[in-house]
mmCIF file of C-alpha atoms in Angstrom:
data_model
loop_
_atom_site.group_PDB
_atom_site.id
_atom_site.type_symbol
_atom_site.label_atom_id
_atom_site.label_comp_id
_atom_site.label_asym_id
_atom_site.label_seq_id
_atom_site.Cartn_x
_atom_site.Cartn_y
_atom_site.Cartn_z
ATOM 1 C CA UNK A 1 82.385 -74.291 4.837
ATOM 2 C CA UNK A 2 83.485 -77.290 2.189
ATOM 3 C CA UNK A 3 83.665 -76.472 -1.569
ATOM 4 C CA UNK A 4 82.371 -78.497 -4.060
ATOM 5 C CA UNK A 5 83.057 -78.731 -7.055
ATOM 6 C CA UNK A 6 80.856 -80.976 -9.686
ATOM 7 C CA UNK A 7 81.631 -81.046 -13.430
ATOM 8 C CA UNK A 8 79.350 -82.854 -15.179
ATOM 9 C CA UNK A 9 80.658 -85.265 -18.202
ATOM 10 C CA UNK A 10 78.619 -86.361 -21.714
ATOM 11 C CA UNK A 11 79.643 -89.045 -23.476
ATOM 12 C CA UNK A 12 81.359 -88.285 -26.777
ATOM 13 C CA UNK A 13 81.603 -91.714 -28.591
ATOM 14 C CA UNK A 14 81.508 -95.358 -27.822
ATOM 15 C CA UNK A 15 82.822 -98.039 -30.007
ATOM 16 C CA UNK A 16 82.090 -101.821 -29.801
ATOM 17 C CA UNK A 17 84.086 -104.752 -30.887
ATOM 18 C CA UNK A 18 81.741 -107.053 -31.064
ATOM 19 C CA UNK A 19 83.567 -111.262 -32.179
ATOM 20 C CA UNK A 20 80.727 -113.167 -33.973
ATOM 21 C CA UNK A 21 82.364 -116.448 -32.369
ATOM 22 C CA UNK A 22 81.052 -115.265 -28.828
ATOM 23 C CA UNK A 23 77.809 -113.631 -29.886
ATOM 24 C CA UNK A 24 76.561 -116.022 -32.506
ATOM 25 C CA UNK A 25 73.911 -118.236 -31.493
ATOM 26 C CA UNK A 26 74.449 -121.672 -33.544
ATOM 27 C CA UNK A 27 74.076 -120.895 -37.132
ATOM 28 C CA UNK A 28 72.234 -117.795 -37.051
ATOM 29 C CA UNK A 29 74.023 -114.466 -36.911
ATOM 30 C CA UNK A 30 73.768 -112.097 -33.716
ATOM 31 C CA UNK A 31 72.739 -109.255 -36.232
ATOM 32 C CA UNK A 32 70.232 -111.892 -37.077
ATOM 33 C CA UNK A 33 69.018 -113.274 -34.098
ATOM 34 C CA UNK A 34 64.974 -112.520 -33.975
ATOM 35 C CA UNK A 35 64.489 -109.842 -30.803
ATOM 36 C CA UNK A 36 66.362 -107.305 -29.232
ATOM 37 C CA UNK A 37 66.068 -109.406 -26.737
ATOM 38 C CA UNK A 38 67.956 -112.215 -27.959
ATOM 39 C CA UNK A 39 70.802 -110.014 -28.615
ATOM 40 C CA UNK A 40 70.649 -108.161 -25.061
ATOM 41 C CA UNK A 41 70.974 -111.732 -23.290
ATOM 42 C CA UNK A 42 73.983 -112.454 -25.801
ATOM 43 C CA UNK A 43 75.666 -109.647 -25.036
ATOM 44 C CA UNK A 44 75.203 -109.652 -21.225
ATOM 45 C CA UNK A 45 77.783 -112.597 -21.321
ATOM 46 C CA UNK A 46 80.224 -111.221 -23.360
ATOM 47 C CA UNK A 47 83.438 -109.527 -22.948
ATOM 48 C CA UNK A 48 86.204 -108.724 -25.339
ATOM 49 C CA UNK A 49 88.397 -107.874 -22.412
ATOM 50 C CA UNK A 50 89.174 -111.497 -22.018
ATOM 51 C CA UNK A 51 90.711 -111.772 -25.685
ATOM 52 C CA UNK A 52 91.248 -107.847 -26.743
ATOM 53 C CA UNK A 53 92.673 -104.904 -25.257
ATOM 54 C CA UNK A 54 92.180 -101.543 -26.092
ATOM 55 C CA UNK A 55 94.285 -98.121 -25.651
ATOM 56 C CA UNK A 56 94.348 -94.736 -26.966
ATOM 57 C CA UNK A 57 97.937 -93.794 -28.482
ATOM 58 C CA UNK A 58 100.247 -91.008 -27.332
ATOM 59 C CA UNK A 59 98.977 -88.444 -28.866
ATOM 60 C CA UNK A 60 95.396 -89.376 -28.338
ATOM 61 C CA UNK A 61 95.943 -90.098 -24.554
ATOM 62 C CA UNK A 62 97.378 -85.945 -24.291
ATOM 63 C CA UNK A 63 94.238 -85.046 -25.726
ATOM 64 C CA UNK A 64 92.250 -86.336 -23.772
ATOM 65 C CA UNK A 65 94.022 -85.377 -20.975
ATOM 66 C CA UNK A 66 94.443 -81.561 -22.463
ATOM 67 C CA UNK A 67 90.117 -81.763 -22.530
ATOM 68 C CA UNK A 68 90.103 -83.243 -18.915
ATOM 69 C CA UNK A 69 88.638 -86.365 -20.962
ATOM 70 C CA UNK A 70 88.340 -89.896 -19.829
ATOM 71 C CA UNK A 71 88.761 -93.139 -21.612
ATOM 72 C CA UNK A 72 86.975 -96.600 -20.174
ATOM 73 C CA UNK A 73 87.066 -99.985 -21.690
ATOM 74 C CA UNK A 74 84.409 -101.923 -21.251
ATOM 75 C CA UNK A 75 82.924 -105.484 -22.632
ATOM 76 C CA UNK A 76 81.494 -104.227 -25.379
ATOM 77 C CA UNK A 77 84.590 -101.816 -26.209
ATOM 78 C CA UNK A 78 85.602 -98.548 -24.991
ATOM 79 C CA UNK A 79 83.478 -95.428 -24.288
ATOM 80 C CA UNK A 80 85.215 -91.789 -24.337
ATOM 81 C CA UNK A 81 83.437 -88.971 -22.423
ATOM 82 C CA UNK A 82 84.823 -85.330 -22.332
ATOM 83 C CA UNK A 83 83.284 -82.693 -19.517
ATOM 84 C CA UNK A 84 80.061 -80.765 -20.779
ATOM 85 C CA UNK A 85 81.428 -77.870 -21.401
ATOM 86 C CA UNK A 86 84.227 -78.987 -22.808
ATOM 87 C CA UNK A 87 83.992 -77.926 -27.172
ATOM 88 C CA UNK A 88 85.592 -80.549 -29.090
ATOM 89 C CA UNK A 89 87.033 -79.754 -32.223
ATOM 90 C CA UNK A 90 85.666 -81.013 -35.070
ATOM 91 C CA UNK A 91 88.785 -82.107 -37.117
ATOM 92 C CA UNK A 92 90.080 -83.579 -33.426
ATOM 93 C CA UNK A 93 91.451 -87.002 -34.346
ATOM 94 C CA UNK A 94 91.507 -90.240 -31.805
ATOM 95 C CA UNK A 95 93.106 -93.069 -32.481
ATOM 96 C CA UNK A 96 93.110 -96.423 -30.489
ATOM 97 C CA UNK A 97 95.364 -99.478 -30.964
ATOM 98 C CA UNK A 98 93.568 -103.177 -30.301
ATOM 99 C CA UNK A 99 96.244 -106.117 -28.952
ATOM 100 C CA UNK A 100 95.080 -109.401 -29.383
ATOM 101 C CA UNK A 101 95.589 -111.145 -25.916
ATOM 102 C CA UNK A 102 94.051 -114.672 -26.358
ATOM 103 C CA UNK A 103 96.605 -116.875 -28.038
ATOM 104 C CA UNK A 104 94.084 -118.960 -29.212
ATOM 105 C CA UNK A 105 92.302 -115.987 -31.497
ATOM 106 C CA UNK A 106 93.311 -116.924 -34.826
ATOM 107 C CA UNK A 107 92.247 -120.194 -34.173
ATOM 108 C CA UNK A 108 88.053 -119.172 -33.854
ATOM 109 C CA UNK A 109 88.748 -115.849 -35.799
ATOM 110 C CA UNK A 110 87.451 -117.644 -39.631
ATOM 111 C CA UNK A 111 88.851 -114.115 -41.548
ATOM 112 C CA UNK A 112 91.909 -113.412 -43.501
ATOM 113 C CA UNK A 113 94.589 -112.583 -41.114
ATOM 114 C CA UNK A 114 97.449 -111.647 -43.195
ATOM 115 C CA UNK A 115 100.552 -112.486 -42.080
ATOM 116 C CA UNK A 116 102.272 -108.917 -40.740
ATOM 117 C CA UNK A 117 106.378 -109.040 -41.392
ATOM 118 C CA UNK A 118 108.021 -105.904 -39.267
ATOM 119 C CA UNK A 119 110.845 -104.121 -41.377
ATOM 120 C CA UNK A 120 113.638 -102.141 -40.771
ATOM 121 C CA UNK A 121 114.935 -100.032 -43.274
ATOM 122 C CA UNK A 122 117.808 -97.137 -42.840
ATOM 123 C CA UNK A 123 117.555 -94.301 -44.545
ATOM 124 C CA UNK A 124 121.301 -92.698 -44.776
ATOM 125 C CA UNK A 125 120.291 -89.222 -46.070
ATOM 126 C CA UNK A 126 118.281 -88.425 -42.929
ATOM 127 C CA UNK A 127 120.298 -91.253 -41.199
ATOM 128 C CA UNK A 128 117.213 -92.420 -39.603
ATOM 129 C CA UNK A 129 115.849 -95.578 -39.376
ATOM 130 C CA UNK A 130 112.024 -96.074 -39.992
ATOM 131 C CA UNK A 131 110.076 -99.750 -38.108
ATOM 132 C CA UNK A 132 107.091 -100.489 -39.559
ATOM 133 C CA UNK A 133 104.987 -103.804 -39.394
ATOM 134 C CA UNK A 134 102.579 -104.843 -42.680
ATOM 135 C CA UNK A 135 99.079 -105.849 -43.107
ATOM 136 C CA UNK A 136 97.659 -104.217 -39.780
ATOM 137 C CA UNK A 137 93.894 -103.241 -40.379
ATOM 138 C CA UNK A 138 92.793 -100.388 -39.946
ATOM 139 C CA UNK A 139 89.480 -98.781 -39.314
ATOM 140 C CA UNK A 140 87.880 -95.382 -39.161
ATOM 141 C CA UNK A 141 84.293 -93.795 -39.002
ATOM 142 C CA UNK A 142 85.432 -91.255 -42.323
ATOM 143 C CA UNK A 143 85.921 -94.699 -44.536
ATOM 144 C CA UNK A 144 83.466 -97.348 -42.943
ATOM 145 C CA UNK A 145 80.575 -98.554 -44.107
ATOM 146 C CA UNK A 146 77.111 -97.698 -42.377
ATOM 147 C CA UNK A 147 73.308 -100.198 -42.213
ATOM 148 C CA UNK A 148 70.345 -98.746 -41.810
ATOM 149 C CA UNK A 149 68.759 -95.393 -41.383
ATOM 150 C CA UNK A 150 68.073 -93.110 -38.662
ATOM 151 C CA UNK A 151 67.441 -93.924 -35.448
ATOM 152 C CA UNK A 152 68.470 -97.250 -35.860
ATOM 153 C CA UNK A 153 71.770 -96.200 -38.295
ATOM 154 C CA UNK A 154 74.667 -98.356 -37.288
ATOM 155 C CA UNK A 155 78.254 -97.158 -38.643
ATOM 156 C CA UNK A 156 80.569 -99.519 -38.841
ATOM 157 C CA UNK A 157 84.285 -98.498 -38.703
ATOM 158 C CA UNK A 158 85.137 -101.880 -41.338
ATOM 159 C CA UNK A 159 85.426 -100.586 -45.205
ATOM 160 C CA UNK A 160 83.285 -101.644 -47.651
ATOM 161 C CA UNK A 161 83.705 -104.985 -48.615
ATOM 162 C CA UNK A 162 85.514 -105.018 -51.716
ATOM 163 C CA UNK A 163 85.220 -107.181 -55.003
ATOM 164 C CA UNK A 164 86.977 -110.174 -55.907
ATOM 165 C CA UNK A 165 90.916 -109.647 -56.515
ATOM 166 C CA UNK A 166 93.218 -111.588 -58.043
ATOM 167 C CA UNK A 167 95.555 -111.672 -54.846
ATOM 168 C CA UNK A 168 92.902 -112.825 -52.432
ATOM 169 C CA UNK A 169 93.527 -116.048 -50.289
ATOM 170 C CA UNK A 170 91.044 -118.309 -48.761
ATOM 171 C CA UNK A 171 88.612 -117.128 -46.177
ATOM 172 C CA UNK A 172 88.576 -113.538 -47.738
ATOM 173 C CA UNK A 173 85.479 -111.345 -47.512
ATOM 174 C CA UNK A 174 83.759 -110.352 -51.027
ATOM 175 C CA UNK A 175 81.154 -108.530 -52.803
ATOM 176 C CA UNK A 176 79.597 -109.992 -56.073
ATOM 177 C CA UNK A 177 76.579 -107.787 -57.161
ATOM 178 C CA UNK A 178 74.594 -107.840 -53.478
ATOM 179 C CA UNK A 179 75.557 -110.886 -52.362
ATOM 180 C CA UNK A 180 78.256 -111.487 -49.244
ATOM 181 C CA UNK A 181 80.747 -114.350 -50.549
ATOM 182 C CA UNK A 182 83.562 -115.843 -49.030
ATOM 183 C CA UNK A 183 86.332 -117.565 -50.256
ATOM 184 C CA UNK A 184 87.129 -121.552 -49.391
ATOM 185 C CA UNK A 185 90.166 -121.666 -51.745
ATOM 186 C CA UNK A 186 93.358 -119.404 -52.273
ATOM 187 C CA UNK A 187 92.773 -117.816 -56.190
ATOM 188 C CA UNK A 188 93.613 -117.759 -58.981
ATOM 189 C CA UNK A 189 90.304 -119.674 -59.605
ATOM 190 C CA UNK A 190 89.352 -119.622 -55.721
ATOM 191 C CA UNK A 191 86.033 -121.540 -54.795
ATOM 192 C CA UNK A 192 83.224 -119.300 -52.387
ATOM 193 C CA UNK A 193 80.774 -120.046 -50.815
ATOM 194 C CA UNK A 194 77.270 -117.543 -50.384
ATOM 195 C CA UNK A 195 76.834 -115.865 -46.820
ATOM 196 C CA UNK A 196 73.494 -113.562 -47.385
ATOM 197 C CA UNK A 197 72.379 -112.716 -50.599
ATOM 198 C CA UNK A 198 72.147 -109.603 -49.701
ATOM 199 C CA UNK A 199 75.176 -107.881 -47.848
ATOM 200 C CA UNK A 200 73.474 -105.152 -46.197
ATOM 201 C CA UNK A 201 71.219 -107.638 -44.414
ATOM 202 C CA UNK A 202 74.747 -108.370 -42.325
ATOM 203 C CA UNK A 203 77.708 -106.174 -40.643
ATOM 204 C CA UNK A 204 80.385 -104.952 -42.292
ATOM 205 C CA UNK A 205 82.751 -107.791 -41.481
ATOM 206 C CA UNK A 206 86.246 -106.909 -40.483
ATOM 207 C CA UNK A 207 88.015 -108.200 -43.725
ATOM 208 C CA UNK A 208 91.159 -108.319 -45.941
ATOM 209 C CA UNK A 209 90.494 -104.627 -47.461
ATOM 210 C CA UNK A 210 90.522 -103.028 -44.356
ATOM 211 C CA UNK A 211 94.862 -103.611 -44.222
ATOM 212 C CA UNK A 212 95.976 -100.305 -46.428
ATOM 213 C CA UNK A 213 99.212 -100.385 -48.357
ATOM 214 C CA UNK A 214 101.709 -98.594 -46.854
ATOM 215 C CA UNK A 215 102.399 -95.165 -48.154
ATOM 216 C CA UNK A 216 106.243 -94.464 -47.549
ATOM 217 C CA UNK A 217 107.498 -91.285 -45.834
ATOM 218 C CA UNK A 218 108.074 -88.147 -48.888
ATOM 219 C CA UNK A 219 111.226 -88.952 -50.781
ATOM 220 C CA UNK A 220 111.586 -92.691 -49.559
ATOM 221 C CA UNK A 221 110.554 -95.322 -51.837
#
């Protein structure tokens, strides 16, 4: 007599990266487009797969493995489901890095891509030398900014759009009272122009804020 075993598997999250350049229809915004139905024939023709590509690290990949969990992307992003019975912790941390595989992605991608320099720098008291690369966004569901209310809540893993700063360049992302600007000139004295005048009408927009500043390790400066 065969055995057979079935183990039944619930999805724990699902992300989408969703690029306004595929999804936009003309002038008007996907978030904007009219029906659901608009937006469910929009995004039955996309996939980031053909520009993006999405993995979990090292120590997100063991984790999943440890929880007999699987990771999938798909054309809307990646989905992560874990077996029923499986109890996830609650201060269980997964983390994903995004490769841009299109060449020509900076070219429809109208944001503020900051250029990244990679640094090494040798540390002779621990004689150990610590790579890092600058400017790399990154997002996460304890800082981003959320539209809506329940059922139809959206979280969006993008910060808050910040205020005006005196360092931002042209094509930055920013807030002035309710109202979405972006900039068309580098500042100081930077021109904008109005996107919504009211910001929560849109998505949070991946933007300059969302690079932190590196904080160096204890004891290095």
């Amino acid at each position: 007599m065969a055995e057979r075993i079935v183990i039944g598997y619930k999805r724990l999250f699902e992300v989408r990266l969703l690029h306004h350049y595929w999804l936009d229809e003309g002038a008007t915004l996907f978030d904007l487009l009219p029906s659901p139905a608009k937006k469910d024939k929009r995004l039955l023709t996309y996939d980031m797969r053909a520009f993006l590509h999405v993995a979990p690290t090292v120590s997100t990949a063991n984790m999943l493995k440890g929880m007999r969990g699987v990771f999938k992307e798909t054309a809307l992003g990646l989905v992560v489901a874990v077996p029923a019975a499986v109890v996830v912790p609650d201060d269980a941390v997964f983390e994903f890095a995004v490769t841009v595989l299109n060449p020509d992605f900076f070219n429809y991608t109208a944001l503020t891509l900051l250029e990244r320099k990679i640094y090494e720098l040798y540390h002779p008291v621990e004689k150990r030398t610590y790579r890092y690369k600058e400017n790399v966004p990154l997002f996460s569901n304890l800082t981003g900014d959320a539209r809506g209310v329940s059922p139809n809540r959206t979280l969006f893993l993008s910060a808050p759009i910040p205020a005006i700063t005196a360092v931002d360049t042209v094509e930055a992302l920013v807030l002035s009272g309710n109202a979405l600007l972006q900039l068309v000139s580098d500042q100081p004295g930077a021109l904008t122009q109005q996107l919504n005048a009211q910001a929560a009408n849109l998505p949070a927009f991946m933007h300059q804020g969302d690079a932190p500043v590196i904080v160096p390790p204890a004891g290095l400066v």
